[in-house]
C-alpha cells in the first residue's frame, strides 16, 4: 500500500462520479478513505463497498484488489456490520482484471507472485454475507468477482461474460469453475469457448443471479432491502448459514448434511438460539445479542 497515496486528502483523490443513492452516511468503520473504492454504511448493520475506478470501467488492478480486501476485512471484523453490499457503478460492476497491468507479465512473475490469488481472500476470510449488486459490464474478472459473492443481484441489462479467450488466455479467478457449477457444463463451455456475453435476464434465468431488476435504482434498493433483512437477524446464525450453504459446494451430499447437523447442534450453545426460540414462544420480537 502506498502510504503517501493513503494520506492524500480524500477530496483530491475522488474523480468526478455520482454516488449511488444508497451511499448516505459514514461511521467509524467506513471513515478510512481509499483511492479505488467508496465505503459506506447505508443502513444500520449494512456495509457497502463501491468499486470506484470510473475511467477504466472499474478494471481490477492489483491496488484496487488490495484495497477491496482491506475494506472487506474491516467490515468482517466490525461489531456493527452484519451484511455487505459489493457494487460498482451503473455502467460497470467491473470490466475484468486490468489488461494493461497483465499484458507484460511473464509466467515466472505471475507464478512467483501468485498473481490473482489474493482475489480469493474474499471467499475464504470474509465470514459475513456479501451481496453483489451488478449493473453494466461484469466481464472476465468482474464476472468472477460477482460470482464469488454469496448472493448475486443484477439489472436485466447487466452485461456478463468470460471473454478471456479473445485475449489469448482463460478465466483466472474461478470463472471456469463457478460459472460451470452455476449454469451447467454445456452453457459454461459455450460461453467460455466463444467469449460471448450474456445478459442479466439470462443470469437470473440460468440461476447465476438470484434476481434481475428492471433498473439500476431498483437493483440498489433490492440489494439494500435484502442486506437489511439479513442484518436484522442474529449475526451468529447468519454467519453459520453462510458457512453451511457454502459447504454444499465442496462436500458430497452425505458429508454436507453431517456438517450441517454439527453446525446446527453447535448453535444450541449460542445465546441467540435461546433468544430466538423464547421470543417465538412468547410472541415477542427477538432482541439478538449476537452471541
Ligand atoms: N483492463 C484495463 N483497462 C480497461 C479494461 C480492462 N479490463 N476494460 C476497459 N478498460 C479501459 C479501456 O482501456 C479504456 O481506457 P482508455 O480510455 O484509457 O483507452 C476505458 O476503460 C474505456 O474502455 P473502452 O474505450 O473500451 O469503452 P467501451 O465502452 O468501448 O467498451 C468494454 C467497454 C466492453 C467494457 C471494453 O472496454 C472491454 O471489452 N473491456 C475489456 C473486457 C475484458 O476483456 N475483460 C477480461 C479481462 S481478462 C481477465 O479478467 C482475466 C481474469 O480472468 C482474471
XYZ file of C-alpha atoms and ligand atoms in Angstrom:
345
model
C 0.000 0.000 0.000
C 1.352 3.382 -0.959
C 1.326 5.365 2.287
C 1.567 8.771 0.612
C -1.432 7.930 -1.539
C -3.388 6.863 1.553
C -2.593 10.116 3.319
C -3.594 12.442 0.475
C -6.863 14.202 1.308
C -9.938 12.353 0.084
C -11.281 15.254 -1.971
C -8.161 15.457 -4.142
C -8.359 11.784 -4.964
C -12.021 11.384 -5.866
C -12.704 11.553 -9.595
C -15.953 13.145 -10.789
C -18.549 10.491 -10.061
C -22.145 10.199 -8.976
C -22.593 8.437 -5.670
C -25.082 5.572 -5.700
C -28.278 6.616 -3.957
C -27.729 4.177 -1.132
C -24.479 5.830 -0.007
C -25.844 8.066 2.723
C -23.815 8.007 5.854
C -20.393 7.207 7.152
C -19.290 5.901 10.532
C -16.123 4.870 12.264
C -15.922 1.631 10.262
C -16.111 3.452 6.949
C -14.144 6.586 7.840
C -10.995 5.317 6.113
C -10.709 6.578 2.547
C -9.498 4.672 -0.476
C -8.231 5.525 -3.938
C -10.360 2.993 -5.853
C -13.299 2.395 -3.513
C -16.118 4.196 -1.784
C -17.052 2.675 1.534
C -20.227 3.451 3.440
C -22.831 2.159 5.852
C -26.133 2.899 4.100
C -28.250 1.332 6.894
C -27.529 0.059 10.388
C -25.730 -3.273 10.121
C -25.073 -2.906 6.381
C -21.664 -2.107 4.903
C -21.263 -1.122 1.276
C -18.142 -1.246 -0.871
C -18.457 0.541 -4.211
C -15.724 -0.057 -6.798
C -14.737 3.409 -7.974
C -12.318 3.448 -10.899
C -14.692 5.007 -13.419
C -12.164 5.848 -16.139
C -11.305 2.168 -16.591
C -14.783 0.673 -16.023
C -13.565 -0.480 -12.600
C -10.857 -2.703 -14.114
C -9.478 -4.714 -11.214
C -5.852 -3.638 -10.893
C -3.815 -5.071 -8.004
C -4.006 -1.914 -5.817
C -7.805 -1.972 -6.191
C -7.953 -5.617 -5.092
C -5.640 -4.828 -2.145
C -7.999 -2.034 -1.084
C -11.031 -4.274 -1.580
C -9.537 -6.905 0.728
C -8.783 -4.241 3.346
C -12.298 -2.781 3.179
C -13.929 -6.209 3.374
C -11.667 -7.229 6.268
C -12.729 -4.067 8.131
C -16.423 -4.890 7.682
C -15.777 -8.535 8.518
C -14.232 -7.653 11.868
C -16.646 -4.803 12.645
C -19.010 -5.341 15.586
C -21.702 -3.274 13.916
C -21.861 -4.828 10.429
C -23.821 -7.984 9.556
C -24.130 -7.886 5.748
C -22.045 -6.353 2.962
C -23.065 -4.998 -0.444
C -20.391 -5.078 -3.141
C -21.212 -2.954 -6.157
C -19.797 -0.809 -8.955
C -21.378 1.952 -10.983
C -24.484 1.915 -13.147
C -22.200 1.478 -16.204
C -19.836 -1.131 -14.858
C -19.561 -3.527 -11.980
C -16.048 -4.313 -13.279
C -14.618 -4.865 -16.774
C -12.244 -7.564 -15.581
C -8.658 -7.808 -14.481
C -6.550 -4.874 -15.623
C -5.419 -5.945 -19.094
C -2.744 -3.236 -19.263
C -1.240 -4.446 -15.980
C -1.333 -8.070 -17.100
C -0.080 -7.651 -20.675
C 3.692 -7.669 -19.928
C 3.592 -10.324 -17.168
C 5.784 -13.387 -17.652
C 4.949 -16.873 -16.419
C 7.590 -16.778 -13.691
C 6.426 -13.360 -12.444
C 2.790 -14.500 -12.315
C 3.750 -17.796 -10.678
C 6.220 -16.442 -8.134
C 3.922 -13.605 -7.027
C 0.818 -15.862 -7.034
C -0.825 -13.304 -9.300
C -4.602 -13.066 -8.675
C -4.522 -15.450 -5.697
C -5.355 -12.620 -3.296
C -8.710 -12.146 -5.076
C -9.904 -15.351 -3.398
C -9.481 -13.904 0.106
C -12.998 -12.616 -0.299
C -14.279 -16.195 -0.384
C -12.175 -17.532 2.470
C -11.704 -14.797 5.055
C -14.998 -12.873 4.881
C -17.495 -14.756 7.030
C -20.361 -12.283 6.707
C -22.653 -12.483 3.669
C -21.727 -10.433 0.611
C -24.383 -9.345 -1.881
C -23.003 -8.409 -5.305
C -25.177 -5.749 -6.983
C -24.210 -5.831 -10.654
C -25.122 -3.189 -13.218
C -23.445 -2.684 -16.597
C -20.327 -4.645 -17.513
C -19.264 -7.639 -15.414
C -16.653 -9.149 -17.701
C -13.803 -11.581 -17.068
C -12.584 -10.940 -13.531
C -15.650 -8.715 -12.993
C -17.950 -11.655 -13.655
C -15.712 -13.820 -11.474
C -15.774 -11.306 -8.614
C -19.577 -11.143 -8.777
C -19.753 -14.953 -8.700
C -17.595 -15.033 -5.544
C -20.344 -13.181 -3.658
C -22.946 -15.065 -1.642
C -25.961 -13.511 -3.359
C -25.767 -12.105 -6.885
C -28.321 -9.463 -7.884
C -28.149 -7.654 -11.239
C -30.043 -5.425 -13.598
C -31.821 -7.082 -16.514
C -29.416 -5.292 -18.860
C -26.233 -6.213 -16.989
C -23.549 -7.465 -19.368
C -21.824 -10.607 -18.102
C -19.157 -12.619 -19.859
C -15.880 -14.509 -19.697
C -14.110 -13.029 -22.748
C -10.578 -14.185 -21.807
C -10.336 -16.458 -24.863
C -10.381 -13.290 -27.011
C -7.233 -12.148 -25.179
C -5.408 -15.427 -25.709
C -5.986 -16.728 -22.203
C -8.567 -18.377 -19.924
C -10.502 -17.205 -16.842
C -8.083 -16.980 -13.910
C -10.203 -16.090 -10.885
C -12.523 -19.070 -10.730
C -14.721 -18.345 -13.772
C -14.424 -21.778 -15.346
C -15.345 -23.407 -12.031
C -18.054 -21.140 -10.597
C -19.808 -20.423 -13.903
C -19.867 -24.148 -14.677
C -21.327 -25.008 -11.265
C -23.929 -22.259 -11.616
C -25.144 -22.725 -15.203
C -24.023 -26.263 -16.060
C -21.220 -27.545 -18.264
C -22.990 -27.139 -21.609
C -23.702 -23.406 -21.217
C -20.443 -22.606 -19.429
C -18.383 -24.359 -22.080
C -20.197 -22.484 -24.853
C -19.781 -19.121 -23.062
C -16.102 -19.605 -22.210
C -15.098 -21.022 -25.600
C -16.909 -18.318 -27.589
C -16.334 -15.426 -25.170
C -19.958 -14.453 -25.848
C -21.609 -12.119 -23.359
C -24.888 -12.846 -21.594
C -27.482 -10.566 -20.042
C -28.781 -10.115 -16.526
C -32.024 -11.748 -17.646
C -30.013 -14.813 -18.771
C -28.082 -14.792 -15.477
C -31.341 -14.889 -13.496
C -32.971 -17.481 -15.785
C -29.927 -19.753 -15.502
C -29.672 -19.474 -11.713
C -26.422 -17.493 -11.625
C -28.230 -14.410 -10.293
C -30.841 -14.657 -7.554
C -32.790 -11.776 -9.170
C -32.601 -9.401 -12.139
C -34.109 -5.940 -11.532
C -35.539 -3.682 -14.271
C -33.488 -0.606 -13.319
C -30.278 0.367 -11.528
C -32.285 2.111 -8.794
C -34.428 -0.992 -8.255
C -31.248 -3.105 -8.076
C -29.680 -0.945 -5.385
C -32.937 -0.757 -3.411
C -33.358 -4.529 -3.684
C -29.790 -5.202 -2.550
C -30.185 -2.841 0.391
C -33.517 -4.368 1.397
C -32.046 -7.882 1.411
C -28.960 -6.703 3.300
C -31.202 -5.026 5.902
C -33.270 -8.189 6.292
C -30.104 -10.218 6.896
C -28.752 -7.572 9.287
C -31.979 -7.931 11.309
C -31.067 -11.487 12.345
C -28.541 -12.936 14.786
C -25.062 -12.464 13.326
C -24.086 -15.866 14.712
C -26.925 -17.591 12.843
C -26.295 -15.601 9.664
C -22.596 -16.472 9.579
C -23.391 -20.126 10.280
C -25.993 -20.123 7.481
C -23.432 -18.774 5.006
C -20.936 -21.396 6.143
C -23.254 -24.384 5.727
C -24.585 -23.310 2.332
C -21.041 -22.781 1.048
C -20.027 -26.229 2.273
C -22.554 -27.690 -0.162
C -20.237 -26.558 -2.970
C -17.273 -28.546 -1.642
C -18.688 -31.648 0.065
C -20.635 -34.721 -1.019
C -24.336 -34.674 -0.017
C -23.776 -37.077 2.887
C -20.764 -35.179 4.237
C -22.576 -31.876 3.724
C -25.659 -33.000 5.646
C -23.465 -34.241 8.502
C -21.529 -30.954 8.506
C -24.792 -29.008 8.624
C -26.052 -31.098 11.559
C -22.831 -30.438 13.504
C -23.233 -26.696 12.997
C -26.954 -26.946 13.885
C -26.044 -28.755 17.124
C -23.346 -26.201 17.918
C -25.843 -23.337 17.667
C -27.623 -24.722 20.761
C -24.582 -23.270 22.514
C -25.333 -19.763 21.278
C -27.346 -17.198 23.258
C -29.272 -16.163 20.184
C -30.775 -19.639 19.666
C -32.326 -19.257 23.138
C -33.324 -15.650 22.422
C -34.952 -16.548 19.086
C -36.902 -19.578 20.269
C -38.019 -17.950 23.553
C -39.234 -14.896 21.646
C -41.230 -17.137 19.292
C -42.878 -18.941 22.213
C -43.682 -15.611 23.932
C -44.865 -13.990 20.678
C -42.251 -11.242 21.072
C -39.653 -9.705 18.779
C -36.235 -11.279 19.444
C -33.592 -8.958 20.852
C -30.453 -10.512 19.372
C -27.277 -10.495 21.431
C -25.090 -11.681 18.509
C -23.571 -14.132 20.984
N -8.387 -3.508 -18.231
C -7.827 -2.288 -18.387
N -8.472 -1.221 -18.924
C -9.755 -1.422 -19.294
C -10.408 -2.651 -19.154
C -9.673 -3.732 -18.574
N -10.217 -4.939 -18.349
N -11.670 -2.532 -19.625
C -11.791 -1.264 -20.036
N -10.648 -0.584 -19.847
C -10.357 0.812 -20.174
C -10.085 0.987 -21.659
O -8.750 0.660 -21.969
C -10.384 2.456 -21.823
O -9.289 3.203 -21.332
P -8.721 4.480 -22.168
O -9.860 5.471 -22.134
O -7.533 4.905 -21.377
O -8.427 3.971 -23.540
C -11.549 2.680 -20.863
O -11.519 1.598 -19.938
C -12.883 2.646 -21.564
O -12.965 1.441 -22.306
P -13.429 1.399 -23.840
O -12.968 2.599 -24.566
O -13.050 0.064 -24.405
O -15.018 1.509 -23.643
P -16.196 0.834 -24.485
O -17.454 1.409 -23.925
O -15.952 0.942 -25.925
O -16.139 -0.743 -24.079
C -15.900 -2.630 -22.628
C -16.352 -1.165 -22.764
C -16.840 -3.536 -23.425
C -16.003 -2.993 -21.144
C -14.456 -2.792 -23.142
O -13.627 -1.831 -22.522
C -13.861 -4.139 -22.921
O -14.133 -5.061 -23.685
N -13.020 -4.285 -21.881
C -12.275 -5.485 -21.632
C -13.142 -6.609 -21.092
C -12.342 -7.864 -20.898
O -11.785 -8.427 -21.824
N -12.250 -8.325 -19.643
C -11.487 -9.506 -19.291
C -10.142 -9.129 -18.791
S -9.102 -10.544 -18.554
C -9.500 -11.127 -17.025
O -10.355 -10.576 -16.349
C -8.728 -12.323 -16.561
C -9.288 -12.995 -15.391
O -9.983 -13.946 -15.514
C -8.967 -12.559 -14.037
